[in-house]
Short mmCIF file of C-alpha atoms in Angstrom, two decimals:
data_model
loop_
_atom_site.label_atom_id
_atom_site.label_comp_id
_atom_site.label_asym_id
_atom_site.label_seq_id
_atom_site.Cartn_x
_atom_site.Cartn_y
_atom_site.Cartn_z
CA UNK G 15 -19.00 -93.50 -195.11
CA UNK G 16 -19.81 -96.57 -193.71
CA UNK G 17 -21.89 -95.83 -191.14
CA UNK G 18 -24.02 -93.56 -193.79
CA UNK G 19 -24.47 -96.40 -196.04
CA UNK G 20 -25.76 -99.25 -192.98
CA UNK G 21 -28.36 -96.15 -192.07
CA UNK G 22 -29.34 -95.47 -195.99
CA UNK G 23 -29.63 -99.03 -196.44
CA UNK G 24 -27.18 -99.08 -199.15
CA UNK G 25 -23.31 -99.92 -200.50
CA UNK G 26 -20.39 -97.63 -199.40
CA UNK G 27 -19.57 -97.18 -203.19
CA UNK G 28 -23.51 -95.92 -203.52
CA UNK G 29 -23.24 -93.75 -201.09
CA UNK G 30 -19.86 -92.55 -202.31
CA UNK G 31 -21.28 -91.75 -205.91
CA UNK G 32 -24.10 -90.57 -204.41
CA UNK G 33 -22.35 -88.11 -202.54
CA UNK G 34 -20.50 -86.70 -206.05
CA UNK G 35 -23.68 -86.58 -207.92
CA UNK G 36 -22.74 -89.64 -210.19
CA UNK G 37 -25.75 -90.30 -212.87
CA UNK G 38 -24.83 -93.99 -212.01
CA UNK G 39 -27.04 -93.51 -208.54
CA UNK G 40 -30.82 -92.45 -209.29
CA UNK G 41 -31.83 -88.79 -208.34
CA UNK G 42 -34.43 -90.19 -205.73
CA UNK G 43 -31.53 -92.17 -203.82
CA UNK G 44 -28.83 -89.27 -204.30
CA UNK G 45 -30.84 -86.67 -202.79
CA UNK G 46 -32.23 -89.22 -200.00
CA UNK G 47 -28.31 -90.08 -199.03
CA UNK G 48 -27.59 -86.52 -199.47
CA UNK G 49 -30.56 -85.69 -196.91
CA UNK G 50 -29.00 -88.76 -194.19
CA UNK G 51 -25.39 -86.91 -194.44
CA UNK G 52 -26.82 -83.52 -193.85
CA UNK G 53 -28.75 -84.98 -190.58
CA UNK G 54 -25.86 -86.63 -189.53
CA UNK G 55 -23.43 -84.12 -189.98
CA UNK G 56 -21.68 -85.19 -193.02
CA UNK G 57 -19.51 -82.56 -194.40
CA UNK G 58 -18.64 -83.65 -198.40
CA UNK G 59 -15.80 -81.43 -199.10
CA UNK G 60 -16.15 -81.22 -202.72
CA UNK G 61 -12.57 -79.33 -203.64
CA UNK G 62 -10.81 -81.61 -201.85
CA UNK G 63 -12.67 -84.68 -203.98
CA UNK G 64 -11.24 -82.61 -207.12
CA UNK G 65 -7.89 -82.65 -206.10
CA UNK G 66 -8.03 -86.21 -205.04
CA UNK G 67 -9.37 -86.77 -208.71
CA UNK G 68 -6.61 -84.56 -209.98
CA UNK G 69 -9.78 -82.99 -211.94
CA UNK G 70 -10.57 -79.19 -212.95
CA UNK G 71 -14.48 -80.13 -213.45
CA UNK G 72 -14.45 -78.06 -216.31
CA UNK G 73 -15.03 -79.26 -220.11
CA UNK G 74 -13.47 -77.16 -222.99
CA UNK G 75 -15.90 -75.99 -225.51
CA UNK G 76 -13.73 -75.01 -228.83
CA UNK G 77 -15.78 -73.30 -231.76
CA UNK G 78 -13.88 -73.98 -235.13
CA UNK G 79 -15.04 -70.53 -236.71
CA UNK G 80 -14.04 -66.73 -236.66
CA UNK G 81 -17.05 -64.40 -235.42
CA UNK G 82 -18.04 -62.13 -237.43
CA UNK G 83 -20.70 -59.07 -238.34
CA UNK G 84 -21.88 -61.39 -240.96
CA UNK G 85 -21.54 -64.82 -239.15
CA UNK G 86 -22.05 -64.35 -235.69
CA UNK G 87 -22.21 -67.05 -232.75
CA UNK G 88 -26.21 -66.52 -232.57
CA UNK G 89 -27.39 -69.40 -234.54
CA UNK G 90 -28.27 -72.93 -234.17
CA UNK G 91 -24.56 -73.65 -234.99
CA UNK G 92 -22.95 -73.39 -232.33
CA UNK G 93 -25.95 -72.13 -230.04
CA UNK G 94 -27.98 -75.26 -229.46
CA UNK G 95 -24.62 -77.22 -229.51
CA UNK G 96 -23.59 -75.64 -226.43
CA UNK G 97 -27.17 -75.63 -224.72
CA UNK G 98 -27.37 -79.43 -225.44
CA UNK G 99 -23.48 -79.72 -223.94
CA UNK G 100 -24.63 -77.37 -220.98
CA UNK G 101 -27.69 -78.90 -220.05
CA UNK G 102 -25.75 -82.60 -219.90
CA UNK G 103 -22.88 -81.25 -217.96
CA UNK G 104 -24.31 -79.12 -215.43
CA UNK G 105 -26.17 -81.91 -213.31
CA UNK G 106 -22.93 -83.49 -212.90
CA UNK G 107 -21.15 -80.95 -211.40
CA UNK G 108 -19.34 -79.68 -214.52
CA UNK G 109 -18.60 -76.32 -216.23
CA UNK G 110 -17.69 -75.35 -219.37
CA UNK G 111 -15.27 -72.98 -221.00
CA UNK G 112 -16.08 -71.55 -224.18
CA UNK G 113 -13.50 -69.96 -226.54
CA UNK G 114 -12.64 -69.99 -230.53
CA UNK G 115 -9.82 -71.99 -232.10
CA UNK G 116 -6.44 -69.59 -230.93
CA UNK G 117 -3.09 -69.51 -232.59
CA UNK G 118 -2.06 -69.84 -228.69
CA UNK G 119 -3.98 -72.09 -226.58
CA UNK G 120 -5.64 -70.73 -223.11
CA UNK G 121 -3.83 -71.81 -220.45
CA UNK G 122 -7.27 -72.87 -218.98
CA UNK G 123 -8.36 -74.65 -221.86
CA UNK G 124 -5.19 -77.78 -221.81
CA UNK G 125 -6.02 -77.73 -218.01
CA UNK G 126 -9.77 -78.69 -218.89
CA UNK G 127 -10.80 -82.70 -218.34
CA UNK G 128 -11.88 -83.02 -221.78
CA UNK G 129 -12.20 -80.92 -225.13
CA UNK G 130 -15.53 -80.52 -227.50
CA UNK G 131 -14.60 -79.41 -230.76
CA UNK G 132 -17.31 -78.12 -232.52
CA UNK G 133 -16.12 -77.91 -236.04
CA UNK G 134 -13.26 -79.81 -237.99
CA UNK G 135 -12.31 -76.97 -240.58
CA UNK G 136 -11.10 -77.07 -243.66
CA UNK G 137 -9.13 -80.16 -244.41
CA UNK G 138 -9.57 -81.23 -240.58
CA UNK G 139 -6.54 -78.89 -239.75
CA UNK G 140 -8.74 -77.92 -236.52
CA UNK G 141 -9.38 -81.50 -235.77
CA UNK G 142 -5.77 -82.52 -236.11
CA UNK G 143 -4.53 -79.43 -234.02
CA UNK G 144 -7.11 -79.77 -231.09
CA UNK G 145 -5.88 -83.54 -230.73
CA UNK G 146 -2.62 -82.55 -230.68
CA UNK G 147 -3.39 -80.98 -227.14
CA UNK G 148 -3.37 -84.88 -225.56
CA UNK G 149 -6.86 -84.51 -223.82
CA UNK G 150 -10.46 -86.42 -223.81
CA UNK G 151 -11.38 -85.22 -227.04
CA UNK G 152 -14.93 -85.98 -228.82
CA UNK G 153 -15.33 -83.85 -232.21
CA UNK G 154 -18.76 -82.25 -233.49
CA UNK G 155 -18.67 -83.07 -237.87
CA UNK G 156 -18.48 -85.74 -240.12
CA UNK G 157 -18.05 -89.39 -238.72
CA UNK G 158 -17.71 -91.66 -241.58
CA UNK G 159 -14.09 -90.43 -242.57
CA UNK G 160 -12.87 -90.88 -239.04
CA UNK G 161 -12.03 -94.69 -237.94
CA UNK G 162 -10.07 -93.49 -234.96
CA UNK G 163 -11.71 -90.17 -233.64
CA UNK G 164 -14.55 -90.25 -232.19
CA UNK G 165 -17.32 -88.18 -234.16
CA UNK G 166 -20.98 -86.80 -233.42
CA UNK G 167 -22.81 -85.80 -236.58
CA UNK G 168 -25.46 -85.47 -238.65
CA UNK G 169 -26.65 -87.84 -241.50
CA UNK G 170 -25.20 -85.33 -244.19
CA UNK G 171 -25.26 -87.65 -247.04
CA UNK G 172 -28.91 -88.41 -246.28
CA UNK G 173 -29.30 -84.69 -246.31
CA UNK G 174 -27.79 -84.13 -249.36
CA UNK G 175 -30.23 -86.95 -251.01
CA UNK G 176 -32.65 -85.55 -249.46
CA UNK G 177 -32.48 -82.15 -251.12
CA UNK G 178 -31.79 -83.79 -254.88
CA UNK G 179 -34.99 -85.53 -254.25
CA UNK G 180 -37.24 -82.43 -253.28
CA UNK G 181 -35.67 -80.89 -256.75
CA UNK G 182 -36.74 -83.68 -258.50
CA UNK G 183 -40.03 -83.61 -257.59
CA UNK G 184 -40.57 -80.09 -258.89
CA UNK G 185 -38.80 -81.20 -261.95
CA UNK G 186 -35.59 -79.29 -261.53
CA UNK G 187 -32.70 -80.23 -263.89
CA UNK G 188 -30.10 -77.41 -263.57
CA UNK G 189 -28.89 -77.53 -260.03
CA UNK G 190 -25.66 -76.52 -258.17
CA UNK G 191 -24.48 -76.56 -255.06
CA UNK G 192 -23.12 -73.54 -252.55
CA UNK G 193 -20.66 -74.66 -250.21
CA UNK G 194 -16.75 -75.97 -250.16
CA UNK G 195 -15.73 -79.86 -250.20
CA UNK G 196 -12.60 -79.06 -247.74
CA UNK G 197 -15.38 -79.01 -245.14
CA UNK G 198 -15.59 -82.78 -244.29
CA UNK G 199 -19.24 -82.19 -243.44
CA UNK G 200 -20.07 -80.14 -246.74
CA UNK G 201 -18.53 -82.49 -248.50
CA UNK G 202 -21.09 -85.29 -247.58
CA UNK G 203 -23.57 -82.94 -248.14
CA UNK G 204 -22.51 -82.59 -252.15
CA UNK G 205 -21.90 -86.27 -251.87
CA UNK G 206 -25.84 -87.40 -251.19
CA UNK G 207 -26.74 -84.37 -253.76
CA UNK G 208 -24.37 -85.27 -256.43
CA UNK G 209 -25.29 -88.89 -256.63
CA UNK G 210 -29.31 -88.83 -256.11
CA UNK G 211 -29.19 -86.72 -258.86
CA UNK G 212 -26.97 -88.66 -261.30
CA UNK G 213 -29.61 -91.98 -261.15
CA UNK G 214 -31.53 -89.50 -263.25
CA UNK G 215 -28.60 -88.45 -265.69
CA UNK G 216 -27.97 -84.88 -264.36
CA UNK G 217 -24.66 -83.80 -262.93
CA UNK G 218 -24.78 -81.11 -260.33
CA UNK G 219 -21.76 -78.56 -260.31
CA UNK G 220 -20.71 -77.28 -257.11
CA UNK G 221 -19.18 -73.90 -256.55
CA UNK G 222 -17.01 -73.08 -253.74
CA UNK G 223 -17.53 -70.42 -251.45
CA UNK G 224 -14.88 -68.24 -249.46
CA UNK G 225 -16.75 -67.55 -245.95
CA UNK G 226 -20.22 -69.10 -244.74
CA UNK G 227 -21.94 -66.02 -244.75
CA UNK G 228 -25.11 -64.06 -246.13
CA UNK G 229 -23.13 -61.76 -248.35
CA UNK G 230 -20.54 -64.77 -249.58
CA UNK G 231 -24.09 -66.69 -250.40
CA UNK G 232 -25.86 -62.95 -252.28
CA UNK G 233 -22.20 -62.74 -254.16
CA UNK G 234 -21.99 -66.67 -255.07
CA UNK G 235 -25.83 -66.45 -256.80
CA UNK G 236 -24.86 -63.79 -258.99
CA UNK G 237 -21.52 -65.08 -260.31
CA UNK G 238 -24.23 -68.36 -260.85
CA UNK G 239 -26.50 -66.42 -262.92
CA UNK G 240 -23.41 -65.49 -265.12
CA UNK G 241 -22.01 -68.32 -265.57
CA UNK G 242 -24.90 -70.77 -265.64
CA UNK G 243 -28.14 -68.68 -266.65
CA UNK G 244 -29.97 -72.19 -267.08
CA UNK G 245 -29.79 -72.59 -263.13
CA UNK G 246 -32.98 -73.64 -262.02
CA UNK G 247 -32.12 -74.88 -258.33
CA UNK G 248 -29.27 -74.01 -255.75
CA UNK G 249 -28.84 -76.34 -252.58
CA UNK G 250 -26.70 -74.50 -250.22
CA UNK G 251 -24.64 -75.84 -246.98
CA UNK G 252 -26.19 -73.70 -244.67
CA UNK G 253 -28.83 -71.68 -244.26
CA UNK G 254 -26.94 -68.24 -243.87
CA UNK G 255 -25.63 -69.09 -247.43
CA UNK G 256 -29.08 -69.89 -248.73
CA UNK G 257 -30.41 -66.82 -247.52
CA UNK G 258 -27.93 -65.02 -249.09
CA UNK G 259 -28.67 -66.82 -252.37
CA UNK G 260 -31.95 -65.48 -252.50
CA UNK G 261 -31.16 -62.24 -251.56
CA UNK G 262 -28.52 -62.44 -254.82
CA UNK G 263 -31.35 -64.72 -256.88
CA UNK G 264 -33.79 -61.09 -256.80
CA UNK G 265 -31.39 -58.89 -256.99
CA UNK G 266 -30.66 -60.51 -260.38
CA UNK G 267 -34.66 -60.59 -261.62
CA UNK G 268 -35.24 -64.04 -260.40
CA UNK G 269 -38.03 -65.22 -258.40
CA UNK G 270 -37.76 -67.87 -255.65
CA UNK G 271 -39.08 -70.60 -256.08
CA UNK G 272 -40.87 -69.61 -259.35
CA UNK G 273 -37.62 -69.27 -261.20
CA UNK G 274 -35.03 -70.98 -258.55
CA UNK G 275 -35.73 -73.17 -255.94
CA UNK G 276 -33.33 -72.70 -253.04
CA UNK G 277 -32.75 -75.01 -250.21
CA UNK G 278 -30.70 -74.31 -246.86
CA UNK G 279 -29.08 -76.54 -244.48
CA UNK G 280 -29.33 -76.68 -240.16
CA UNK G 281 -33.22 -75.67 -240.06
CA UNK G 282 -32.25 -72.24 -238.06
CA UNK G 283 -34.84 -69.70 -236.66
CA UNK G 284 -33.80 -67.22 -239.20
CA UNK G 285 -34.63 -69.62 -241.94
CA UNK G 286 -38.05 -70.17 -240.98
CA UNK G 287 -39.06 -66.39 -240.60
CA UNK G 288 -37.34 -65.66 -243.34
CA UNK G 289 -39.54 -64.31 -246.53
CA UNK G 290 -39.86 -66.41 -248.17
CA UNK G 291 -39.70 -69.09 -245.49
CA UNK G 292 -36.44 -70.87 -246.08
CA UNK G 293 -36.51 -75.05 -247.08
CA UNK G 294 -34.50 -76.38 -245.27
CA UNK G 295 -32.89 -79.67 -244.20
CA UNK G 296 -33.02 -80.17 -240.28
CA UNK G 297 -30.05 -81.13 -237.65
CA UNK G 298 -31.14 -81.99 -234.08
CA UNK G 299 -28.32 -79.61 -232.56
CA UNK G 300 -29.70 -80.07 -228.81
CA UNK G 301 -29.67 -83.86 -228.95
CA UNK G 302 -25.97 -83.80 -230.56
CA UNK G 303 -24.65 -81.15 -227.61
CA UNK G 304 -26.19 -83.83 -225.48
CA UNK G 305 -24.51 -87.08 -226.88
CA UNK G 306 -21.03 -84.65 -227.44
CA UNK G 307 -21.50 -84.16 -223.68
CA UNK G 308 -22.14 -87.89 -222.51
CA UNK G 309 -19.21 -89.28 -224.66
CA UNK G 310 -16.69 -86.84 -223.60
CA UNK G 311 -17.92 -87.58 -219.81
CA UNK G 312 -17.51 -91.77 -220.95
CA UNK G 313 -13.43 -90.83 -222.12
CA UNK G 314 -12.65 -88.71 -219.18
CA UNK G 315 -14.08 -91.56 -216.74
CA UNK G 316 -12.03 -94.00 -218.81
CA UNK G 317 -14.93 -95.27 -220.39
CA UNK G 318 -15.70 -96.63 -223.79
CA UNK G 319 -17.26 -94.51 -226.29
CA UNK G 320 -17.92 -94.31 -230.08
CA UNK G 321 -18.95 -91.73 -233.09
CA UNK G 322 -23.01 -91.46 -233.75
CA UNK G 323 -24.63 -90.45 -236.40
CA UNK G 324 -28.12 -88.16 -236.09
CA UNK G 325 -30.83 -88.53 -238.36
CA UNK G 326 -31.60 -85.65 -240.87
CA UNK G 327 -34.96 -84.35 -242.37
CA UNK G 328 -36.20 -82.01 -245.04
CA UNK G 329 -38.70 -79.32 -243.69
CA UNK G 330 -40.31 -77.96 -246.76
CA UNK G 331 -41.62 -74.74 -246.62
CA UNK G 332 -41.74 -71.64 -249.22
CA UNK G 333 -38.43 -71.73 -251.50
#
């Protein structure tokens, strides 16, 4: 080691981190050292740098959700999560095991270097179980009600706000939100909604939905229409519910946005081909895999790290 680092004209710990593909050494200079061992016959026995490390090089992706015909694991959620997570991971050497929250934990999963949880679940019960599993852990949902684990998410309050205020502007009075408050994240979302909308003296109701799907959304809209005929806006957690609230909105006689506006949440491909094109408020899902990835990397190198919190925007379009 020494010898390579007098001929590369660097440190022994350079050439060292060089020679694992740390991000702490610049490309240009890792693949230069990496070129001088080659020459020189430097065999870098990577397993036997794992075991030294007592490390698996894996990360353990967990998805808090059941898959389903009518919720599937094609969307944005958890989708670009993972490609984000992926393309942060891969460069430094690491892989990652995907698998849903289990009654019994994968043996392969408590031998990973760190956890990802994307998804806290209703009341955090996924959250508190996952951390209960004593590794790295960095947790994909709503920050601000977590002092002591670290969080990546999305500005859901903002988003909420941001929704009430869109209404307003079309002079909507009557609206009501699709979605379930034992969801941490959902619950900011009614939160920003809820209190935009009472500095102009209207109360929004929210009703609860059983699953996050297109049908739960169709069947949620028509108990609405029942109940509250005077609904003149719906702001839904997701998109998949807000689609399905249309799809329940026309069924009824209702026309979107004439009648109802609708607004989704997470800015997925299916909402913007939708017809009508779905408005929507937008999570960066790559950039949050990304940061999930780096912190998660800090905590299993013993490094500090701390929750974030993404920006959010409304993308107007059709409904």
């Amino acid at each position: 080691m020494a010898d390579l680092a007098r001929i590369a004209g660097v440190s022994a710990i350079t050439v060292s981190r060089a020679l694992r593909d740390s991000p702490l050494v610049n490309a240009e200079t890792r693949a230069r050292i990496r070129d001088i061992a080659q020459r020189h016959g430097y065999a870098f026995n990577v397993s036997a740098r794992n075991l030294r490390l007592r490390r698996s090089m894996t990360v353990a992706v967990v998805v808090e959700m059941t898959p389903s015909p009518d919720r599937q694991m094609s969307g944005p959620y958890p989708l670009d999560l993972l490609g984000g997570i992926i393309q942060e991971l891969t460069p430094l050497g690491y892989s990652v095991l995907l698998t849903a929250l289990q009654a019994t934990v994968p043996p392969a999963v408590l031998a990973a270097d760190g956890v990802i949880l994307l998804g806290q679940g209703a009341r955090e019960g996924a959250m508190h179980t996952v951390r209960a599993w004593g590794r790295p852990l960095v947790v994909w949902g709503a920050v601000s009600r977590h002092a002591s684990q670290i969080v990546v998410g999305s500005d859901n309050v903002r988003g909420g706000a941001l929704a009430a205020e869109r209404f307003r502007s079309l002079g909507r009075r009557h609206p009501v939100f699709l979605g379930d408050d034992a969801h941490a994240e959902f619950a900011e979302r009614f939160e920003g909604f809820r209190d935009t909308f009472r500095r102009y003296g209207i109360e929004p109701e929210m009703v609860t939905v059983p699953a996050f799907t297109v049908t739960a959304g169709a069947t949620a809209a028509e108990a609405i229409l029942r109940e509250r005929p005077r609904t003149d806006a719906l702001f839904a957690a997701s998109d998949l519910l807000a689609i399905g609230a249309i799809r329940g909105l026309l069924s009824c006689g209702r026309r979107v946005p004439e009648d109802v506006s609708v607004i989704g949440y997470d800015d997925s491909p299916l909402g913007a081909t939708y017809v009508p094109p779905l408005t929507t408020v937008h999570q960066n899902f790559v950039e949050a895999g990304i940061l999930l990835a780096r912190k998660v990397m800090a905590l299993i190198d013993g490094g500090p790290a701390g929750s974030e919190v993404l920006p959010t925007h409304l993308v107007v379009r059709d409904t």
